[in-house]
Amino acid sequence: MTNPSLLILPGDGIGPEVMAEVRRIIDWFGDRLGLTFDVSEDLVGGAAYDAHGTPLTDATMSRAQEVDAVLLGAVGGPKYDVLDFSVKPERGLLRLRKEMDLFANLRPAQCFDALADFSSLKRDVVAGLDIMIVRELTSGVYFGEPRGIIEEGNERVGINTQRYTESEIDRVACAAFELAMKRGRKLCSMEKANVMESGVLWREVVTRVGADYPDVELSHMYADAGAMQLTRWPKQFDVIVTDNLFGDLLSDLAAMLTGSLGMLPSASLGAPMANGRPKALYEPVHGSAPDIAGQGKANPIACILSFAMALRYSFDMGDEATRVEKAVERVLADGHRTADLLGEEGRAPLSTSEMGDAVIAALDASL
Ligand code: IPM
Ligand code: MG
């Protein structure tokens, strides 16, 4: 049997630093458990632009289509702000999502007990929080046509189009219902059916798909009210399904409930490949954090947990995924903290690689 293949795209800013710790975890699985992955590495985002003048080369794109899973660090940085829109680092990531057709973006927001006091909300509100946002990732206003900046009379007009087909809504709704079945059997769909036709269709299609899942309690909320409810009492939710743009906003909001953006992983999944595995890309929810890049300050946990999601969703290694998640929980419970998890506390933070050491030690202890 051939080893499962992974393409690693560290990207920009803190991406390479946090990914270096993930590589150590991958090696740990090979050394200690004989689970070996064929790992290759390539450039994306600003790093690819610097080397090749494009944020994603065709060669890297084809490689991403061939492997079992892609792990991505982060893209972007102020250095690239001046670039033309078409070659901005973010375009590399968006091209991967679109061409791999990764329509279901799973963004869990889980509050680790050791960090409950670190949230800006009261402990009561967030302790034990475990929700999953399913964000549609390949359509909506991110990709809708027409788009652009045009001249109209004596001024310019910026245009983007929110657009959803029934089949696009249908497939992401199915993914969300399937997840809800494996979790708390509650699904809340969020749109703006009060002002947008795309929202009206969204609600209709999700309701129709729901008929096939009588065991899942389906509710609908306008996305603005959803944002309010997420901060008021987030534990009312189990799975949330929403469109690309609302999902972008709501997942950042949900992330912050847990105390730190540095903690949250994500999985972007598409249709099954010939080998039965879904097309998949895993990445932390956080960005490239240029302000701390290259200083060894970044928290590698979100990226490590993204690898855990790869174990679960791409490789059917749920137990091994849990092993990584438990190791992270252990490390936090033991008080290990990178700078983002200390806030005003005076003590010295762990560096990125020291946090990696701590996770590896906890993995060793799990054997
Ligand atoms: C995210 C990011 C991306 C998005 C950017 C980097 C293109 O904010 O993954 O949430 O807007 O989707
Ligand atoms: Mg975002």
Coordinates of C-alpha atoms and ligand atoms in Angstrom, one line a residue:
M1 CA 0.0 0.0 0.0
T2 CA 1.3 3.5 -0.8
N3 CA 1.6 6.0 2.0
P4 CA -1.0 8.8 2.1
S5 CA 0.3 11.9 0.4
L6 CA 0.4 15.4 1.9
L7 CA 1.3 18.6 0.1
I8 CA 2.5 21.3 2.6
L9 CA 2.1 24.9 1.6
P10 CA 3.5 27.0 4.4
G11 CA 2.9 30.3 2.7
D12 CA 3.7 33.7 4.3
G13 CA 4.2 35.4 7.6
I14 CA 4.0 33.0 10.5
G15 CA 2.9 30.2 8.1
P16 CA 6.4 28.6 7.8
E17 CA 7.0 28.8 11.6
V18 CA 3.8 27.1 12.6
M19 CA 4.1 24.6 9.8
A20 CA 7.6 23.6 11.0
E21 CA 5.9 22.3 14.2
V22 CA 3.3 20.4 12.2
R23 CA 6.1 18.7 10.3
R24 CA 7.5 17.5 13.7
I25 CA 4.1 16.0 14.6
I26 CA 3.9 14.3 11.2
D27 CA 7.4 12.9 11.8
W28 CA 6.3 11.8 15.2
F29 CA 3.5 9.7 13.7
G30 CA 6.0 8.0 11.4
D31 CA 8.7 7.4 14.0
R32 CA 6.5 6.3 16.9
L33 CA 3.5 4.7 15.3
G34 CA 4.7 3.8 11.8
L35 CA 2.1 6.0 10.2
T36 CA 4.2 7.5 7.4
F37 CA 3.0 10.2 5.0
D38 CA 4.6 11.2 1.7
V39 CA 5.2 14.8 2.4
S40 CA 6.1 17.4 -0.3
E41 CA 6.4 21.1 0.1
D42 CA 5.7 24.0 -2.2
L43 CA 5.1 27.8 -2.3
V44 CA 1.8 29.7 -2.1
G45 CA 0.8 33.3 -1.6
G46 CA 3.4 36.0 -1.4
A47 CA 6.2 33.5 -1.2
A48 CA 5.1 32.1 -4.6
Y49 CA 4.8 35.6 -6.0
D50 CA 8.3 36.4 -4.9
A51 CA 9.7 33.3 -6.6
H52 CA 7.5 33.0 -9.7
G53 CA 5.5 36.2 -10.1
T54 CA 2.2 34.4 -9.3
P55 CA 0.6 33.5 -5.9
L56 CA 0.1 29.9 -7.2
T57 CA 1.8 28.3 -10.1
D58 CA 0.0 25.8 -12.4
A59 CA 2.5 23.1 -11.3
T60 CA 1.5 23.6 -7.6
M61 CA -2.1 23.7 -8.6
S62 CA -1.9 20.3 -10.3
R63 CA 0.1 18.9 -7.5
A64 CA -2.6 20.0 -5.1
Q65 CA -5.2 18.1 -7.2
E66 CA -3.2 14.9 -7.0
V67 CA -2.4 14.6 -3.4
D68 CA -4.6 13.1 -0.7
A69 CA -4.6 16.3 1.3
V70 CA -3.2 19.8 1.3
L71 CA -2.0 21.6 4.5
L72 CA -1.7 25.3 4.2
G73 CA -0.2 27.8 6.7
A74 CA -1.3 31.3 5.8
V75 CA -1.0 33.8 3.0
G76 CA -0.6 37.6 2.8
G77 CA 1.3 40.5 4.3
P78 CA 1.6 44.2 4.0
K79 CA 4.5 43.9 1.6
Y80 CA 2.0 42.6 -1.0
D81 CA -0.7 45.3 -0.5
V82 CA 0.6 47.3 -3.4
L83 CA 0.2 44.3 -5.9
D84 CA -2.4 44.2 -8.5
F85 CA -5.6 42.4 -7.2
S86 CA -5.1 39.5 -9.6
V87 CA -1.7 38.5 -8.1
K88 CA -2.4 39.2 -4.5
P89 CA -1.4 36.3 -2.1
E90 CA -5.1 35.7 -1.3
R91 CA -5.8 34.9 -4.9
G92 CA -3.5 31.8 -4.5
L93 CA -5.7 30.5 -1.7
L94 CA -8.9 31.3 -3.5
R95 CA -7.7 29.5 -6.6
L96 CA -7.0 26.4 -4.6
R97 CA -10.4 26.5 -3.0
K98 CA -12.2 27.1 -6.4
E99 CA -10.3 24.7 -8.6
M100 CA -10.3 21.9 -6.0
D101 CA -14.0 22.7 -5.6
L102 CA -13.7 22.7 -1.8
F103 CA -17.3 23.8 -1.2
A104 CA -17.7 22.8 2.5
N105 CA -15.5 24.7 4.9
L106 CA -15.6 23.2 8.4
R107 CA -14.7 25.7 11.2
P108 CA -15.0 24.3 14.6
A109 CA -15.0 26.7 17.6
Q110 CA -14.2 24.8 20.7
C111 CA -13.4 26.4 24.0
F112 CA -10.6 24.6 25.9
D113 CA -11.4 24.7 29.5
A114 CA -8.0 26.0 30.4
L115 CA -8.6 29.0 28.3
A116 CA -12.2 29.8 29.2
D117 CA -11.2 32.8 31.3
F118 CA -9.2 34.1 28.4
S119 CA -12.3 34.8 26.3
S120 CA -13.7 38.3 26.3
L121 CA -17.0 36.8 27.3
K122 CA -17.8 35.5 30.7
R123 CA -16.6 31.9 31.6
D124 CA -20.2 30.8 31.9
V125 CA -21.0 31.8 28.4
V126 CA -18.1 30.0 26.7
A127 CA -16.9 27.1 29.0
G128 CA -17.6 23.8 27.2
L129 CA -18.5 25.6 24.0
D130 CA -18.2 23.2 21.0
I131 CA -19.8 24.4 17.8
M132 CA -19.1 23.8 14.1
I133 CA -19.6 26.4 11.4
V134 CA -20.0 25.0 7.9
R135 CA -19.2 27.8 5.5
E136 CA -19.9 27.5 1.8
L137 CA -16.5 28.2 0.2
T138 CA -16.6 28.2 -3.6
S139 CA -19.4 30.5 -4.5
G140 CA -21.4 33.5 -3.4
V141 CA -20.1 37.0 -3.5
Y142 CA -16.5 35.9 -3.4
F143 CA -16.8 34.5 -6.9
G144 CA -20.1 35.8 -8.4
E145 CA -20.1 37.6 -11.8
P146 CA -20.3 40.4 -12.8
R147 CA -17.6 41.8 -10.6
G148 CA -15.0 44.6 -11.0
I149 CA -14.6 48.3 -10.8
I150 CA -16.2 50.1 -13.8
E151 CA -16.7 53.7 -14.9
E152 CA -20.2 55.0 -14.8
G153 CA -20.7 58.6 -15.8
N154 CA -18.1 60.6 -14.0
E155 CA -17.3 58.2 -11.2
R156 CA -16.3 54.6 -10.6
V157 CA -18.5 51.8 -9.3
G158 CA -17.3 48.7 -7.4
I159 CA -19.4 45.6 -8.2
N160 CA -19.6 42.2 -6.7
T161 CA -22.5 39.7 -7.1
Q162 CA -24.0 37.4 -4.6
R163 CA -25.1 34.3 -6.5
Y164 CA -26.1 30.8 -5.5
T165 CA -27.4 28.0 -7.5
E166 CA -29.7 25.4 -6.0
S167 CA -27.1 22.7 -6.4
E168 CA -24.5 24.7 -4.6
I169 CA -26.8 25.3 -1.7
D170 CA -27.9 21.6 -1.7
R171 CA -24.5 20.1 -1.5
V172 CA -23.2 22.3 1.4
A173 CA -26.5 21.8 3.2
C174 CA -26.1 18.0 2.9
A175 CA -22.5 18.2 4.3
A176 CA -23.9 20.2 7.2
F177 CA -26.7 17.8 7.9
E178 CA -24.3 14.9 7.8
L179 CA -22.1 16.5 10.3
A180 CA -25.0 17.4 12.5
M181 CA -26.0 13.7 12.5
K182 CA -22.6 12.8 13.9
R183 CA -22.8 15.6 16.5
G184 CA -25.7 17.1 18.5
R185 CA -28.3 16.8 15.7
K186 CA -29.0 20.5 15.6
L187 CA -28.5 22.7 12.6
C188 CA -29.0 26.4 12.3
S189 CA -29.0 27.9 8.8
M190 CA -28.1 31.6 8.5
E191 CA -28.8 34.0 5.6
K192 CA -30.6 37.3 5.0
A193 CA -33.8 36.0 3.4
N194 CA -35.4 39.3 4.6
V195 CA -33.4 41.3 2.1
M196 CA -31.7 39.0 -0.4
E197 CA -33.3 36.7 -3.0
S198 CA -30.2 34.4 -2.7
G199 CA -31.2 34.1 1.0
V200 CA -34.8 33.2 0.1
L201 CA -33.5 30.4 -2.1
W202 CA -30.9 29.3 0.5
R203 CA -33.6 28.9 3.1
E204 CA -35.9 27.0 0.7
V205 CA -33.2 24.6 -0.4
V206 CA -31.9 23.9 3.1
T207 CA -35.5 23.2 4.3
R208 CA -36.0 20.8 1.4
V209 CA -32.7 19.0 2.2
G210 CA -33.8 18.9 5.8
A211 CA -36.7 16.6 4.9
D212 CA -34.2 13.8 4.4
Y213 CA -32.8 14.4 7.9
P214 CA -35.9 14.1 10.2
D215 CA -33.6 13.5 13.2
V216 CA -31.9 16.8 12.9
E217 CA -33.6 19.8 14.4
L218 CA -33.4 22.5 11.8
S219 CA -33.7 26.2 12.5
H220 CA -33.2 29.4 10.5
M221 CA -31.8 32.7 11.5
Y222 CA -31.0 36.0 9.8
A223 CA -27.3 36.2 9.8
D224 CA -27.2 39.5 11.7
A225 CA -29.4 38.0 14.4
G226 CA -27.1 35.0 14.3
A227 CA -24.1 37.1 15.1
M228 CA -26.0 38.6 18.0
Q229 CA -27.1 35.2 19.3
L230 CA -23.5 33.8 18.9
T231 CA -22.2 36.4 21.3
R232 CA -25.3 36.3 23.6
W233 CA -25.5 32.5 24.2
P234 CA -23.3 30.6 21.8
K235 CA -24.0 27.2 23.4
Q236 CA -27.5 27.2 21.9
F237 CA -25.8 26.2 18.6
D238 CA -24.4 22.9 17.4
V239 CA -23.8 23.1 13.7
I240 CA -24.3 26.4 11.7
V241 CA -24.5 26.4 7.9
T242 CA -24.1 29.7 6.1
D243 CA -22.8 31.2 2.9
N244 CA -19.3 32.3 2.0
L245 CA -19.3 35.9 3.2
F246 CA -21.4 35.4 6.3
G247 CA -19.3 32.4 7.1
D248 CA -16.2 34.4 6.9
L249 CA -17.5 36.9 9.4
L250 CA -19.3 34.5 11.7
S251 CA -16.3 32.2 11.9
D252 CA -14.0 35.0 13.1
L253 CA -16.6 35.9 15.6
A254 CA -17.0 32.3 16.8
A255 CA -13.2 32.0 17.0
M256 CA -12.9 34.9 19.3
L257 CA -15.4 33.3 21.7
T258 CA -12.9 30.6 22.4
G259 CA -10.2 33.1 23.6
S260 CA -7.7 33.0 20.7
L261 CA -7.7 32.9 17.0
G262 CA -4.4 31.1 17.4
M263 CA -6.3 27.9 18.5
L264 CA -8.7 27.2 15.6
P265 CA -8.2 24.8 12.7
S266 CA -10.3 24.4 9.6
A267 CA -11.0 21.8 6.9
S268 CA -12.2 22.6 3.4
L269 CA -13.7 19.6 1.8
G270 CA -14.9 18.8 -1.7
A271 CA -16.3 15.8 -3.5
P272 CA -14.8 12.3 -3.0
M273 CA -11.8 11.4 -5.3
A274 CA -11.4 8.1 -7.0
N275 CA -9.8 6.7 -3.8
G276 CA -12.9 7.6 -1.8
R277 CA -11.1 10.4 0.1
P278 CA -12.6 13.9 -0.2
K279 CA -10.6 16.6 -2.0
A280 CA -9.3 18.4 1.0
L281 CA -7.3 21.4 2.2
Y282 CA -6.6 22.0 5.9
E283 CA -5.5 25.4 7.3
P284 CA -5.6 27.4 10.5
V285 CA -8.3 30.0 10.7
H286 CA -5.8 32.7 11.7
G287 CA -3.9 34.7 9.1
S288 CA -0.2 35.3 8.4
A289 CA 0.2 37.7 11.4
P290 CA 3.0 39.8 9.8
D291 CA 3.5 41.8 13.0
I292 CA 5.0 38.8 14.8
A293 CA 6.3 36.8 11.8
G294 CA 9.8 35.4 12.0
Q295 CA 10.1 36.0 15.7
G296 CA 9.2 32.5 17.0
K297 CA 6.2 34.0 18.9
A298 CA 3.3 32.4 16.9
N299 CA 1.1 29.8 18.4
P300 CA 1.3 26.6 16.3
I301 CA -1.8 24.9 17.9
A302 CA -4.3 26.0 15.2
C303 CA -2.1 24.5 12.5
I304 CA -1.4 21.3 14.6
L305 CA -5.1 20.9 15.1
S306 CA -5.6 21.4 11.3
F307 CA -3.4 18.3 10.8
A308 CA -5.6 16.5 13.4
M309 CA -8.6 17.4 11.2
A310 CA -6.7 15.9 8.2
L311 CA -6.2 12.7 10.1
R312 CA -10.0 12.5 10.9
Y313 CA -11.5 13.7 7.6
S314 CA -9.0 12.6 5.0
F315 CA -7.4 9.5 6.5
D316 CA -10.1 8.0 8.6
M317 CA -7.8 8.1 11.6
G318 CA -10.2 9.5 14.1
D319 CA -8.4 7.9 17.1
E320 CA -5.1 9.4 16.0
A321 CA -6.9 12.8 15.5
T322 CA -8.2 12.5 19.0
R323 CA -4.7 11.7 20.3
V324 CA -3.4 15.0 18.9
E325 CA -6.4 16.9 20.3
K326 CA -6.0 15.4 23.7
A327 CA -2.3 16.2 23.6
V328 CA -3.1 19.9 22.9
E329 CA -5.7 19.8 25.7
R330 CA -3.1 18.4 28.1
V331 CA -0.5 21.0 27.2
L332 CA -3.0 23.8 27.8
A333 CA -4.2 22.3 31.1
D334 CA -0.6 22.1 32.2
G335 CA -0.3 25.8 31.8
H336 CA 1.8 26.0 28.6
R337 CA 1.2 29.3 26.9
T338 CA 2.4 31.1 23.8
A339 CA 2.2 34.9 23.9
D340 CA -1.3 35.1 22.4
L341 CA -2.6 33.0 25.4
L342 CA -1.1 35.1 28.1
G343 CA -2.7 38.6 27.6
E344 CA -1.7 40.8 30.5
E345 CA -0.2 38.0 32.5
G346 CA 3.4 38.9 33.3
R347 CA 5.1 35.5 32.8
A348 CA 7.4 34.6 29.9
P349 CA 5.6 33.0 27.0
L350 CA 6.7 29.8 25.2
S351 CA 8.2 30.2 21.7
T352 CA 6.6 28.5 18.7
S353 CA 9.0 25.6 18.9
E354 CA 8.7 25.3 22.7
M355 CA 5.0 24.9 22.2
G356 CA 5.8 22.2 19.6
D357 CA 8.1 20.5 22.2
A358 CA 5.2 20.5 24.7
V359 CA 2.8 18.9 22.3
I360 CA 5.3 16.2 21.3
A361 CA 6.0 15.5 25.0
A362 CA 2.2 15.1 25.5
L363 CA 2.0 12.8 22.5
D364 CA 4.9 10.7 23.9
A365 CA 3.0 10.5 27.2
S366 CA -0.1 9.2 25.4
L367 CA 1.7 6.0 24.2
Ligands
IPM1 C1 -10.5 33.2 5.7 C2 -9.8 34.4 5.2 C3 -9.8 34.4 3.6 C4 -11.3 34.6 3.2 C5 -8.9 35.4 2.9 C6 -7.5 35.2 3.4 C7 -9.0 35.3 1.4 O1 -10.3 35.5 5.7 O2 -10.1 32.1 5.3 O3 -11.4 33.3 6.5 O4 -11.8 35.7 3.2 O5 -11.9 33.6 3.0
MG2 MG -11.7 35.2 7.2

